[in-house]
Amino acid sequence: MRKLLIGLLIIGHAPLSAGGVDLVDFEEDDYGAGEILYPNRNDMQPGDLDLLAFGAENVADGTWFTASFRKPIRSPEGLMTEVGQVSLASLARNDFYTFNIDVYIDTDMKPGSGRTDGLPGRRIAVDRATAWEKTVLLTPRPSVARNLLKQHVQRLEERAVRAEQGRISSDDSKAISAGVDARLDEHYFMPEKVKVRGRDIRFFVPKDFLGGPASDDWAYTVVVTGAALEQTALLGVSPEKFNLMNMPVKPGINFDAFGIRGRGDPEQPPVVDYLSHKGGWQEARLADYNLARNRYASLVGIVPSGRKLDVKMTTAPDPPAAADRKPATAGRQPGVTTGPATPPIPTGNSLADRLRAIRELRDQGVLTEEEYQQIRRRIVSEY
Ligand SMILES: [Ca+2]
Ligand SMILES: [Ca+2]
């Protein structure tokens, strides 16, 4: 049976300090929506990717985040890659290599304001109630991840420009490249200052990126995926199939992917663990997607202070009641319930048609610039 740990007792964290963050997650829920199986390998075993606690401590120039797992974090020291026989420690230089942690942070606390897209390959979205301004990606190869994300976004942008104007000039390419760099710098950070100790991993994010000390009034959407280390280029990978450093889910038993229990859907999100403090929430949210409608599983962030979220923004149903599970932060749940869906994305025959349709809606004042940009990103990333 799953247990929700009391972080203060078991993890030994200091009590919540002003402006800090201290959150706990269920134990033994490292199975995504309930069906994900670990790869068939000795160095990835049940419990390895089971997040138990997530915290943040502010210092003068930034924030140290801490994630605690159920089992000791595996070191790449002395190991070789399966393909190519390269030293793992030379690829993963921060003393961990089996997982990524995505942290999508809603810093402006305005419902519906911000981005809802998950990183490529996660097959999740962040709910509009906690749409994010900043994403921190803790990954074993941060600079490779940054380069791949850049290539991916640039490729999507170039495709959109080609669809709109039929061709792309080298000046267009240069302008896109600079724009993508600026946007990535504003929205994404891949920590390079990392400390692993036992079951805990700490990672530093500068204040310049977050815009201030991490607040317990912000919302944090935290997911754990298995790390794929050896990808370094997008060659031969379509944007739809691109996984940014994360292992996918595949049917059957795999070495380099997660498997699926029973008749589960291999198209489900490859998210192994999702920080939540309501019983059944992780399972319900990760299973609520509809790929025929281009709707990914929509995850809601957690607000450590218990600040109320705009309940009308969210789309997923309440999780089933779980009488045997007691949240560690009783009375401090975000209080999220059902409500209307996110705005429709125009459908059309081609990328160019759809982009033109939303541009017209913006020009007519139907969509704000922010809504336009958000929908444009979603359309572009679908092609
Ligand atoms: Ca967990
Ligand atoms: Ca969880």
Short mmCIF file of C-alpha atoms and ligand atoms in Angstrom, two decimals:
data_model
loop_
_atom_site.label_atom_id
_atom_site.label_comp_id
_atom_site.label_asym_id
_atom_site.label_seq_id
_atom_site.Cartn_x
_atom_site.Cartn_y
_atom_site.Cartn_z
CA MET A 1 0.00 0.00 0.00
CA ARG A 2 1.15 3.49 -0.76
CA LYS A 3 2.00 5.75 2.09
CA LEU A 4 2.32 9.48 2.20
CA LEU A 5 5.38 10.32 4.16
CA ILE A 6 5.41 12.93 6.80
CA GLY A 7 8.38 14.89 5.56
CA LEU A 8 9.19 16.46 8.87
CA LEU A 9 9.46 13.12 10.66
CA ILE A 10 10.97 10.85 8.06
CA ILE A 11 13.00 13.04 5.77
CA GLY A 12 14.23 15.12 8.67
CA HIS A 13 13.69 18.43 6.92
CA ALA A 14 13.74 21.63 8.86
CA PRO A 15 10.29 23.11 9.44
CA LEU A 16 8.91 25.31 6.68
CA SER A 17 10.79 28.57 6.75
CA ALA A 18 9.41 31.84 5.47
CA GLY A 19 9.53 31.87 1.71
CA GLY A 20 10.87 28.32 1.53
CA VAL A 21 9.16 25.26 0.18
CA ASP A 22 8.66 21.86 1.78
CA LEU A 23 6.45 19.31 0.04
CA VAL A 24 5.99 15.57 0.35
CA ASP A 25 4.84 12.90 -2.09
CA PHE A 26 3.38 9.42 -1.71
CA GLU A 27 5.66 6.45 -1.31
CA GLU A 28 5.56 3.52 -3.75
CA ASP A 29 3.78 5.43 -6.50
CA ASP A 30 6.62 5.28 -9.04
CA TYR A 31 4.31 3.79 -11.65
CA GLY A 32 2.84 6.82 -13.42
CA ALA A 33 -0.89 6.35 -13.85
CA GLY A 34 -0.52 2.91 -12.25
CA GLU A 35 0.72 0.79 -15.14
CA ILE A 36 4.32 1.79 -15.79
CA LEU A 37 6.99 -0.86 -15.23
CA TYR A 38 10.69 -0.19 -14.79
CA PRO A 39 13.07 -1.13 -17.62
CA ASN A 40 14.64 -4.53 -17.45
CA ARG A 41 18.02 -3.59 -16.05
CA ASN A 42 19.86 -3.87 -12.78
CA ASP A 43 20.49 -0.17 -12.37
CA MET A 44 16.84 0.89 -12.56
CA GLN A 45 14.77 -0.83 -9.93
CA PRO A 46 11.40 -0.07 -8.32
CA GLY A 47 11.85 2.71 -5.80
CA ASP A 48 14.76 4.33 -7.64
CA LEU A 49 12.56 7.03 -9.19
CA ASP A 50 10.08 7.25 -6.32
CA LEU A 51 10.08 10.90 -5.27
CA LEU A 52 9.28 11.33 -1.58
CA ALA A 53 9.92 14.98 -0.91
CA PHE A 54 10.63 18.22 -2.71
CA GLY A 55 11.88 21.37 -1.09
CA ALA A 56 13.48 24.73 -1.74
CA GLU A 57 15.77 26.83 0.38
CA ASN A 58 16.56 30.39 -0.57
CA VAL A 59 20.07 31.81 -0.25
CA ALA A 60 21.41 35.22 -1.19
CA ASP A 61 21.93 34.63 -4.92
CA GLY A 62 19.33 32.01 -5.64
CA THR A 63 17.57 28.86 -4.50
CA TRP A 64 18.72 25.36 -3.63
CA PHE A 65 16.05 22.84 -4.50
CA THR A 66 16.15 19.40 -2.91
CA ALA A 67 14.48 16.23 -4.15
CA SER A 68 14.49 13.11 -1.97
CA PHE A 69 13.97 9.62 -3.36
CA ARG A 70 13.03 6.34 -1.69
CA LYS A 71 16.33 4.70 -2.58
CA PRO A 72 19.91 5.96 -2.74
CA ILE A 73 20.66 7.81 -5.98
CA ARG A 74 22.76 5.68 -8.30
CA SER A 75 26.17 7.00 -9.26
CA PRO A 76 27.53 6.71 -12.81
CA GLU A 77 31.03 6.23 -11.39
CA GLY A 78 32.80 3.22 -12.90
CA LEU A 79 29.94 2.36 -15.30
CA MET A 80 30.00 2.19 -19.07
CA THR A 81 27.21 2.93 -21.56
CA GLU A 82 25.57 -0.13 -23.07
CA VAL A 83 26.01 1.15 -26.62
CA GLY A 84 29.46 2.43 -27.49
CA GLN A 85 31.06 1.57 -24.15
CA VAL A 86 31.72 5.13 -23.06
CA SER A 87 32.32 5.96 -19.41
CA LEU A 88 28.97 7.06 -17.96
CA ALA A 89 30.63 9.45 -15.56
CA SER A 90 32.14 11.32 -18.52
CA LEU A 91 28.64 11.94 -19.89
CA ALA A 92 26.77 12.48 -16.63
CA ARG A 93 29.16 14.67 -14.66
CA ASN A 94 26.93 15.56 -11.75
CA ASP A 95 26.94 12.14 -10.08
CA PHE A 96 23.48 10.98 -11.16
CA TYR A 97 22.28 9.52 -14.44
CA THR A 98 19.01 7.58 -14.12
CA PHE A 99 16.39 10.32 -13.90
CA ASN A 100 15.25 13.81 -14.87
CA ILE A 101 13.17 16.10 -12.71
CA ASP A 102 11.02 18.73 -14.44
CA VAL A 103 9.89 21.59 -12.23
CA TYR A 104 7.31 23.85 -13.89
CA ILE A 105 6.86 26.93 -11.73
CA ASP A 106 3.95 29.34 -11.77
CA THR A 107 5.55 32.52 -10.45
CA ASP A 108 3.01 35.17 -11.44
CA MET A 109 0.08 33.43 -9.68
CA LYS A 110 -2.39 34.70 -12.26
CA PRO A 111 -4.68 31.87 -13.39
CA GLY A 112 -4.43 31.26 -17.12
CA SER A 113 -1.35 33.44 -17.48
CA GLY A 114 1.77 31.64 -18.60
CA ARG A 115 2.61 28.49 -20.49
CA THR A 116 0.98 25.10 -20.26
CA ASP A 117 3.30 23.02 -22.43
CA GLY A 118 5.39 20.23 -20.93
CA LEU A 119 8.91 19.50 -22.14
CA PRO A 120 9.15 17.49 -25.38
CA GLY A 121 8.45 13.81 -24.83
CA ARG A 122 6.68 14.13 -21.47
CA ARG A 123 3.21 13.97 -23.05
CA ILE A 124 1.83 16.16 -20.31
CA ALA A 125 0.53 19.70 -20.07
CA VAL A 126 0.43 21.94 -17.04
CA ASP A 127 -3.08 22.98 -16.07
CA ARG A 128 -4.04 26.58 -16.86
CA ALA A 129 -4.73 27.15 -13.16
CA THR A 130 -0.98 26.86 -12.58
CA ALA A 131 0.37 27.83 -16.02
CA TRP A 132 4.10 28.34 -15.67
CA GLU A 133 6.59 31.13 -16.24
CA LYS A 134 9.75 29.18 -15.40
CA THR A 135 10.83 25.60 -15.96
CA VAL A 136 13.80 24.01 -14.24
CA LEU A 137 15.01 20.79 -15.82
CA LEU A 138 17.36 18.77 -13.66
CA THR A 139 18.97 16.33 -16.06
CA PRO A 140 22.27 14.41 -16.08
CA ARG A 141 23.53 16.20 -19.22
CA PRO A 142 22.33 19.81 -18.91
CA SER A 143 24.26 21.34 -21.80
CA VAL A 144 23.23 18.57 -24.19
CA ALA A 145 19.63 19.04 -23.06
CA ARG A 146 19.84 22.78 -23.72
CA ASN A 147 21.24 22.21 -27.22
CA LEU A 148 18.63 19.62 -28.09
CA LEU A 149 15.79 21.80 -26.84
CA LYS A 150 17.15 24.66 -28.92
CA GLN A 151 17.37 22.51 -32.06
CA HIS A 152 13.87 21.21 -31.44
CA VAL A 153 12.24 24.62 -30.95
CA GLN A 154 14.18 26.14 -33.84
CA ARG A 155 13.04 23.34 -36.12
CA LEU A 156 9.40 23.92 -35.15
CA GLU A 157 9.71 27.67 -35.66
CA GLU A 158 11.34 27.26 -39.06
CA ARG A 159 8.57 24.93 -40.09
CA ALA A 160 5.97 27.48 -39.02
CA VAL A 161 7.70 30.24 -41.00
CA ARG A 162 7.91 27.97 -44.04
CA ALA A 163 4.21 27.20 -43.69
CA GLU A 164 3.39 30.90 -43.45
CA GLN A 165 5.60 32.32 -46.20
CA GLY A 166 6.50 29.29 -48.27
CA ARG A 167 10.25 29.69 -47.83
CA ILE A 168 12.84 30.63 -45.27
CA SER A 169 15.81 32.93 -45.77
CA SER A 170 19.08 32.81 -43.88
CA ASP A 171 18.09 36.08 -42.22
CA ASP A 172 14.87 34.41 -41.05
CA SER A 173 16.92 31.54 -39.66
CA LYS A 174 19.25 33.90 -37.84
CA ALA A 175 16.35 35.86 -36.37
CA ILE A 176 14.62 32.65 -35.28
CA SER A 177 17.83 31.38 -33.69
CA ALA A 178 18.30 34.58 -31.66
CA GLY A 179 14.64 34.60 -30.66
CA VAL A 180 14.74 30.98 -29.57
CA ASP A 181 17.88 31.57 -27.49
CA ALA A 182 16.28 34.53 -25.74
CA ARG A 183 13.08 32.61 -25.01
CA LEU A 184 14.93 29.55 -23.74
CA ASP A 185 17.05 31.72 -21.46
CA GLU A 186 13.95 33.37 -20.08
CA HIS A 187 11.89 30.22 -19.57
CA TYR A 188 14.24 27.26 -19.05
CA PHE A 189 17.11 26.55 -16.73
CA MET A 190 19.15 23.35 -16.56
CA PRO A 191 21.10 23.29 -13.28
CA GLU A 192 24.82 22.57 -13.40
CA LYS A 193 25.48 23.04 -9.70
CA VAL A 194 24.27 19.72 -8.29
CA LYS A 195 25.04 17.81 -5.10
CA VAL A 196 24.08 14.19 -4.54
CA ARG A 197 24.05 12.76 -1.06
CA GLY A 198 22.42 9.40 -0.39
CA ARG A 199 18.78 9.66 -1.35
CA ASP A 200 18.87 13.44 -1.76
CA ILE A 201 19.82 15.55 -4.73
CA ARG A 202 20.24 19.31 -4.42
CA PHE A 203 20.40 21.69 -7.35
CA PHE A 204 20.98 25.40 -7.55
CA VAL A 205 18.91 27.87 -9.55
CA PRO A 206 20.04 31.51 -9.65
CA LYS A 207 17.75 34.32 -8.53
CA ASP A 208 18.29 36.03 -11.89
CA PHE A 209 16.42 33.20 -13.54
CA LEU A 210 13.58 32.77 -11.06
CA GLY A 211 13.08 36.50 -10.65
CA GLY A 212 13.25 36.30 -6.86
CA PRO A 213 13.40 33.87 -3.95
CA ALA A 214 11.30 30.71 -4.36
CA SER A 215 7.94 31.43 -2.75
CA ASP A 216 5.54 29.10 -0.99
CA ASP A 217 2.78 31.00 -2.81
CA TRP A 218 4.08 29.87 -6.20
CA ALA A 219 2.77 26.65 -7.75
CA TYR A 220 5.18 23.80 -8.47
CA THR A 221 4.41 21.04 -10.95
CA VAL A 222 7.09 18.41 -10.41
CA VAL A 223 7.51 15.22 -12.45
CA VAL A 224 10.16 12.51 -12.58
CA THR A 225 11.11 10.67 -15.78
CA GLY A 226 13.79 8.09 -16.55
CA ALA A 227 16.87 9.60 -18.22
CA ALA A 228 18.04 8.68 -21.71
CA LEU A 229 21.69 9.68 -21.85
CA GLU A 230 22.97 8.94 -25.28
CA GLN A 231 20.92 11.16 -27.55
CA THR A 232 22.90 14.16 -28.79
CA ALA A 233 21.18 15.14 -32.06
CA LEU A 234 17.71 15.29 -33.53
CA LEU A 235 18.79 13.51 -36.70
CA GLY A 236 16.12 11.12 -37.87
CA VAL A 237 13.74 11.94 -35.01
CA SER A 238 10.48 13.65 -35.93
CA PRO A 239 9.34 16.45 -33.59
CA GLU A 240 6.38 14.30 -32.52
CA LYS A 241 8.67 11.49 -31.41
CA PHE A 242 11.31 13.66 -29.82
CA ASN A 243 11.95 12.95 -26.15
CA LEU A 244 14.13 15.53 -24.43
CA MET A 245 16.47 13.23 -22.49
CA ASN A 246 13.62 11.08 -21.21
CA MET A 247 13.00 7.37 -21.68
CA PRO A 248 9.77 6.62 -23.49
CA VAL A 249 7.13 4.02 -22.65
CA LYS A 250 6.99 1.00 -24.96
CA PRO A 251 5.04 -2.23 -24.95
CA GLY A 252 6.84 -5.30 -23.70
CA ILE A 253 10.01 -5.54 -21.68
CA ASN A 254 12.72 -3.08 -22.60
CA PHE A 255 16.20 -2.08 -21.65
CA ASP A 256 15.97 1.56 -22.71
CA ALA A 257 12.28 2.26 -22.10
CA PHE A 258 9.60 1.76 -19.52
CA GLY A 259 7.14 -1.07 -20.03
CA ILE A 260 3.42 -1.28 -19.50
CA ARG A 261 1.49 -3.51 -17.18
CA GLY A 262 -1.28 -5.62 -18.73
CA ARG A 263 -3.17 -3.97 -21.54
CA GLY A 264 -2.11 -0.43 -20.68
CA ASP A 265 -1.71 2.20 -23.39
CA PRO A 266 1.92 2.66 -24.50
CA GLU A 267 1.00 6.21 -25.57
CA GLN A 268 0.49 7.27 -21.95
CA PRO A 269 2.85 9.83 -20.39
CA PRO A 270 6.32 8.43 -19.55
CA VAL A 271 6.13 10.24 -16.22
CA VAL A 272 7.07 7.83 -13.44
CA ASP A 273 6.21 10.00 -10.46
CA TYR A 274 4.25 13.24 -10.08
CA LEU A 275 4.38 15.30 -6.90
CA SER A 276 0.92 15.39 -5.38
CA HIS A 277 -0.60 15.20 -1.95
CA LYS A 278 -4.07 13.89 -2.68
CA GLY A 279 -4.59 10.15 -2.83
CA GLY A 280 -5.44 9.00 -6.35
CA TRP A 281 -4.60 12.38 -7.87
CA GLN A 282 -1.46 11.25 -9.71
CA GLU A 283 -3.23 8.23 -11.22
CA ALA A 284 -6.33 10.21 -12.24
CA ARG A 285 -4.40 13.09 -13.76
CA LEU A 286 -1.85 11.03 -15.68
CA ALA A 287 -4.60 8.81 -17.13
CA ASP A 288 -6.76 11.71 -18.27
CA TYR A 289 -5.61 12.42 -21.83
CA ASN A 290 -7.10 12.19 -25.28
CA LEU A 291 -4.55 12.07 -28.08
CA ALA A 292 -7.25 12.09 -30.77
CA ARG A 293 -8.10 15.58 -29.53
CA ASN A 294 -4.48 16.61 -29.02
CA ARG A 295 -5.09 16.79 -25.30
CA TYR A 296 -2.30 15.64 -23.05
CA ALA A 297 -2.68 14.69 -19.41
CA SER A 298 -3.05 17.99 -17.58
CA LEU A 299 -1.15 18.29 -14.31
CA VAL A 300 -1.84 20.85 -11.62
CA GLY A 301 0.95 22.39 -9.60
CA ILE A 302 1.04 22.37 -5.82
CA VAL A 303 1.04 25.59 -3.83
CA PRO A 304 2.93 24.99 -0.57
CA SER A 305 1.16 27.84 1.27
CA GLY A 306 -2.26 26.43 0.34
CA ARG A 307 -3.18 29.59 -1.57
CA LYS A 308 -6.43 28.85 -3.40
CA LEU A 309 -6.20 28.21 -7.10
CA ASP A 310 -8.85 29.34 -9.55
CA VAL A 311 -10.99 26.21 -9.50
CA LYS A 312 -12.78 27.15 -12.71
CA MET A 313 -9.58 26.79 -14.69
CA THR A 314 -8.97 23.10 -14.33
CA THR A 315 -10.29 20.35 -16.54
CA ALA A 316 -9.71 17.03 -14.80
CA PRO A 317 -12.17 15.44 -12.40
CA ASP A 318 -11.46 15.13 -8.71
CA PRO A 319 -9.53 12.00 -7.86
CA PRO A 320 -11.34 9.18 -6.11
CA ALA A 321 -11.61 9.44 -2.34
CA ALA A 322 -8.92 7.53 -0.54
CA ALA A 323 -9.89 7.01 3.05
CA ASP A 324 -6.69 5.15 3.87
CA ARG A 325 -4.41 7.97 2.79
CA LYS A 326 -3.80 10.95 4.91
CA PRO A 327 -2.14 13.98 3.33
CA ALA A 328 0.77 15.28 5.34
CA THR A 329 -0.39 18.81 4.74
CA ALA A 330 -4.00 18.31 5.79
CA GLY A 331 -6.14 21.34 5.16
CA ARG A 332 -3.60 22.83 2.79
CA GLN A 333 -4.61 21.21 -0.48
CA PRO A 334 -4.91 23.49 -3.49
CA GLY A 335 -8.65 22.75 -3.56
CA VAL A 336 -8.95 22.02 -7.25
CA THR A 337 -12.25 20.88 -8.74
CA THR A 338 -13.94 20.55 -12.11
CA GLY A 339 -14.56 23.37 -14.55
CA PRO A 340 -14.60 24.34 -18.23
CA ALA A 341 -11.89 23.31 -20.67
CA THR A 342 -9.07 25.40 -22.08
CA PRO A 343 -9.83 27.54 -25.18
CA PRO A 344 -10.24 25.54 -28.39
CA ILE A 345 -7.41 25.39 -30.87
CA PRO A 346 -8.63 26.15 -34.38
CA THR A 347 -8.53 23.14 -36.63
CA GLY A 348 -7.72 23.34 -40.31
CA ASN A 349 -6.14 21.43 -43.08
CA SER A 350 -2.66 22.73 -42.73
CA LEU A 351 -0.29 24.39 -40.35
CA ALA A 352 -0.50 27.59 -42.42
CA ASP A 353 -4.33 27.60 -42.26
CA ARG A 354 -4.36 27.19 -38.54
CA LEU A 355 -1.71 29.85 -37.97
CA ARG A 356 -3.60 32.24 -40.21
CA ALA A 357 -6.84 31.53 -38.34
CA ILE A 358 -5.40 32.42 -34.96
CA ARG A 359 -3.57 35.43 -36.34
CA GLU A 360 -6.90 36.75 -37.58
CA LEU A 361 -8.50 36.10 -34.19
CA ARG A 362 -5.72 38.10 -32.57
CA ASP A 363 -6.01 40.92 -35.09
CA GLN A 364 -9.77 41.05 -34.43
CA GLY A 365 -9.08 41.31 -30.71
CA VAL A 366 -10.67 37.95 -29.93
CA LEU A 367 -7.40 36.60 -28.60
CA THR A 368 -4.96 38.56 -26.49
CA GLU A 369 -1.33 38.57 -27.60
CA GLU A 370 -0.54 36.14 -24.79
CA GLU A 371 -3.34 33.75 -25.74
CA TYR A 372 -2.26 33.99 -29.36
CA GLN A 373 1.34 33.13 -28.51
CA GLN A 374 0.24 30.25 -26.31
CA ILE A 375 -2.04 28.72 -28.94
CA ARG A 376 0.53 29.33 -31.66
CA ARG A 377 3.12 27.38 -29.65
CA ARG A 378 0.68 24.52 -29.23
CA ILE A 379 -0.20 24.42 -32.91
CA VAL A 380 3.41 24.63 -34.00
CA SER A 381 4.44 21.85 -31.63
CA GLU A 382 1.72 19.58 -32.98
CA TYR A 383 3.21 19.47 -36.46
CA CA B 1 6.44 9.14 -4.79
CA CA B 2 3.65 10.96 -6.68
#
